[in-house]
Amino acid sequence: MRITFIWFLSLLFCLPVCAQRTAVKVNDAWLFRKGDTLNKQVPTGQEEGWEKVTLPHSWNQTDAFVPTGAPYKGIGWYQKRLLDTFTPSDKVFLFLEGALLSAEVYVNGKLAGTHEGGYTGFAVPLTSFLRKDGPNVISVKVDNSAKAHIAPISGDFTLYGGLYRDVWLIKTSDIHFAFTSYGANGVFVQTPQVSAQRATVQVKGTLTNESGRDRKLEIAHSVKDAQGKEVAAFTSKVQSKAGQSHSFSAVSKAIPTPHLWSPDSPYLYRVTTSIKDARTKEVLDEITHPVGFRWFSVSPDSGFFLNDQHLKLTGASRHQDWEGLASALPDELHAHDARLLKELGANFVRLAHYPQDPALLEACDRLGLLVWMEVPTVNEINPSQAFAENTSTQLREMIQQHYNHPSIVMWGYMNEVLLRLGSLKVSDTEKEQIIQKTVQLARQLEKVARAEDPTRLTTVAFHGSDLYTIHGLQHISYLVGWNLYQGWYGGKFSEVGTFLDKQHQAYPKIPLLVSEYGAGSDLRINTLQPEQFDFSPQWQFLYAQSYLKTIQTRPYVAGSLAWILADFGSEGRQETMPRLNNKGLVTFNRTKKDIFYFYKVTLRIDSAVVHVATQDWPLRRMAPQKAGDSFVINPINVYSNCAEVELFLNGKSLGRKQVQETVATFDVPLVPGKNNLRAIGERQGVPAEDFKTVEMQLQPYQLNQDAAAFVEIGVNCGSNAWYFHPEKQFIYEPDQPYRSGSWGYVGGEPYRPNKSRPGIQSNIAGTTQNPLYQTLRQNLEGYRFDVVDGLYEVELSFAEPEGSHSSLVYDLGSAAAAASGKRVFQVLLNQKKIINELDLARQAGPKTLLQRTFQVKAQKGQGLHLQFEKISGQPILNAIKVKRVQ
Ligand code: GCB
């Protein structure tokens, strides 16, 4: 909502002189109904089934996160009665900041405007449709079903449908700034000359005279500094003809020694542009915009420069959704994310993969974040002319609507557009044609961007494939971004530097940056032996540490963006959290993960920061490393930008350590119960400290010695990680080989169809605990638990990892039939068969939880002994829990 916010501000500050323009948010008292009306008539709102809603609103707030089934894609109707009355000279517009994906706006049943594209605003002129004495009924039909000609046609983010941004009713006099056909407010601000010595402001725009008379007008511009002191004033004249639009352009005199805008000092001036009657000086319309005096450039060898100072662009990308809200966020939450980025020490943000809320841009201007904004041409293009036109329109809308934000330095127009090519079921010739069309579209979009705004850089992002450079896509935009995931989806961290060096050598004239890199983390998973793709925060840390070092030590890399600021909805994902991409530095509800602080200590050089990295793993359950110990030694990282840190455990110093590459690792003997950790450090004479508490649930080293010590144990079979089950508030422990007197598996190996990833990446039906059941042990002989004699409950959990989910309940038969018979086994507990001929695919269906719980007596010191016997295929076990009953 930003352009309008400025209007609104100007409205507050200059009443009553400019009472001609009012901008009122009309978010309240809408009626909403999912689905199209039966007879396709514009609804009156009197029909059954309308729900009262307040905007912003999305209809996918809950269904986008249900593990099975699909979020609603289709039509939703919104309706509102406007009770305002209007004078004959009022010109009235509805400005919708965003309706995803396409919209039709009706006034009193008549079509007044349409829009295609879910992330840019659009203005609908209402005047000729309105009853001046009201009431008037506004109906908006919104449709989020995919359309081949509207970008995005695919992507790793959910297309939440709805009127999910603010809607404004704007009233002007009959002489006013003209909305452009791309939804901009008709006034564009530039700084044609800018240096530390002097700067000028240029204002260009268009006004419309709908007054029915020729008028002599004056366009007055007043530039004020942050204190409100006028530093420049200039005017131009317009002889306006009745019924016509007129463009204007004027440049201020030089403003000496301007206060420059930068991330460290985001100093904003404001320019107010007024249309006045040349004779009476009556203000007919007025708009205020921010002005930031800054200039920038990028070099292929030494990166990015802001105001002639080198600046390594470092930050994160941001998607716009939030837990429980889908994409329908109030403005405050957009600004919240900008503050999070600033707290992190970021100077750069990529608004992935689409234009975002004006409130976010306003915060970036105010707080000092350089912005890469882009249109959603993601994963693939549609080779049609209609797609090319729609994408160009979205690009023009984005640039024109956000042109006046000094924070924006780059316009992007493609992300990984050749990603889907490999999986397209078309001939090689057709693939070649798609590539050619993609190159053609890139050229067209580049031309549009340069024509619309020659003052900014242009950019695109490629995935780590040679396809782009083979076809020359790197030669089109100013900068090239690489989305790199070596060490996550495949490959190794160490390959990243080599990859970048190769690109730089091959194309030494092309500035490049790392537009994405990231690893997933699920705070229910923690490990002391992190491995690639395990979704542990510990691997996420190693990954980020390695990438940051590789990037920061290469001067030619202009910058980098962590993927991603916050976890976000991705309807196609079936990883540890269904329909979520969890590579965030903060969670979906913006809880900070440890990784957030790793970035903070690395990037914040302005303050002393110390962070005990146990935020993601506050509750632990382990046995001591040796018999007789009443503690467990855990390596604990302290992140800091101080040279040295000291760590205290329950008030006792564990010593001081040098911080190496922002980390010091302490071996901490954690005792049962609460462990209070305090770390201190000092940077340039400024002290810093952090407190954390870790709770340790100590398990017995030997299960067969102390009858009272053992209560229950859970095992996350086939996994290196602890798993915290939030619904049971219970921790499953990583798998371990059997040790006499204790517990563990006998035989078998972790199930791992993909060498660089543990387990499977599919939702497990019948549970909300994917991680526990996505990893498993296969081909096992058994498990032993050397418990003392007594009565025990043993819970075995299985989920067939192969085959696909039945999409419909009544389809269970066919999905099961396809996979059944391939894996059949039986299970014995203390020599007694407890499960006979278990065929998971047939009995539960593929990727579906099946649990069996048994009571059994352990006697004569034999403990509990599970044996798995194969009939066909290999036996498996996903989780086991043993609990003492008596
Ligand atoms: C990418 C995409 C982004 C995905 C990300 C991921 O390269 O540009 O949209 O979300 O990877 O997490 O895989």
PDB file of N, CA and C in Angstrom, residues 113 121 125 166 187 264 286 410 428 512 536 542 696 768 841:
ATOM      1  N   GLY A 113     -13.694  -2.669 -14.796  1.00  0.00           N
ATOM      2  CA  GLY A 113     -12.255  -2.853 -15.011  1.00  0.00           C
ATOM      3  C   GLY A 113     -11.858  -4.304 -14.819  1.00  0.00           C
ATOM      4  N   GLY A 121      -0.722  -3.601  -8.488  1.00  0.00           N
ATOM      5  CA  GLY A 121      -1.988  -2.926  -8.238  1.00  0.00           C
ATOM      6  C   GLY A 121      -2.636  -2.488  -9.537  1.00  0.00           C
ATOM      7  N   PRO A 125     -11.283   3.362 -12.863  1.00  0.00           N
ATOM      8  CA  PRO A 125     -12.056   4.601 -12.811  1.00  0.00           C
ATOM      9  C   PRO A 125     -13.530   4.261 -12.597  1.00  0.00           C
ATOM     10  N   ASP A 166      -4.510  -4.072   0.364  1.00  0.00           N
ATOM     11  CA  ASP A 166      -5.468  -3.005   0.648  1.00  0.00           C
ATOM     12  C   ASP A 166      -6.216  -2.549  -0.610  1.00  0.00           C
ATOM     13  N   VAL A 187       2.969  10.456 -11.297  1.00  0.00           N
ATOM     14  CA  VAL A 187       4.084  11.357 -10.985  1.00  0.00           C
ATOM     15  C   VAL A 187       5.343  10.503 -10.750  1.00  0.00           C
ATOM     16  N   ASP A 264      23.169   2.572   5.851  1.00  0.00           N
ATOM     17  CA  ASP A 264      23.569   3.043   7.181  1.00  0.00           C
ATOM     18  C   ASP A 264      22.908   4.356   7.543  1.00  0.00           C
ATOM     19  N   GLU A 286      -2.608  17.077  -5.250  1.00  0.00           N
ATOM     20  CA  GLU A 286      -1.282  17.131  -4.620  1.00  0.00           C
ATOM     21  C   GLU A 286      -0.823  15.717  -4.237  1.00  0.00           C
ATOM     22  N   MET A 410      17.376  -2.673  -8.426  1.00  0.00           N
ATOM     23  CA  MET A 410      17.388  -3.659  -9.522  1.00  0.00           C
ATOM     24  C   MET A 410      15.985  -4.113  -9.858  1.00  0.00           C
ATOM     25  N   ASP A 428      12.864 -32.760 -28.805  1.00  0.00           N
ATOM     26  CA  ASP A 428      14.017 -31.877 -28.661  1.00  0.00           C
ATOM     27  C   ASP A 428      13.845 -30.604 -29.484  1.00  0.00           C
ATOM     28  N   LEU A 512      28.201 -10.565 -11.436  1.00  0.00           N
ATOM     29  CA  LEU A 512      27.349 -11.656 -10.955  1.00  0.00           C
ATOM     30  C   LEU A 512      27.161 -11.586  -9.454  1.00  0.00           C
ATOM     31  N   SER A 536      18.144 -30.520   9.617  1.00  0.00           N
ATOM     32  CA  SER A 536      18.502 -30.112  10.974  1.00  0.00           C
ATOM     33  C   SER A 536      19.024 -28.680  10.926  1.00  0.00           C
ATOM     34  N   LEU A 542      26.074 -25.222   9.013  1.00  0.00           N
ATOM     35  CA  LEU A 542      27.309 -25.555   8.288  1.00  0.00           C
ATOM     36  C   LEU A 542      27.238 -25.069   6.849  1.00  0.00           C
ATOM     37  N   MET A 696      17.909 -30.887  30.008  1.00  0.00           N
ATOM     38  CA  MET A 696      18.393 -32.215  29.634  1.00  0.00           C
ATOM     39  C   MET A 696      17.577 -33.277  30.358  1.00  0.00           C
ATOM     40  N   THR A 768       0.932 -36.007  11.469  1.00  0.00           N
ATOM     41  CA  THR A 768       1.468 -34.665  11.209  1.00  0.00           C
ATOM     42  C   THR A 768       2.987 -34.659  11.463  1.00  0.00           C
ATOM     43  N   ALA A 841       1.849 -51.971   2.088  1.00  0.00           N
ATOM     44  CA  ALA A 841       1.171 -51.338   0.948  1.00  0.00           C
ATOM     45  C   ALA A 841      -0.277 -51.801   0.889  1.00  0.00           C
TER      46      ALA A 841
END
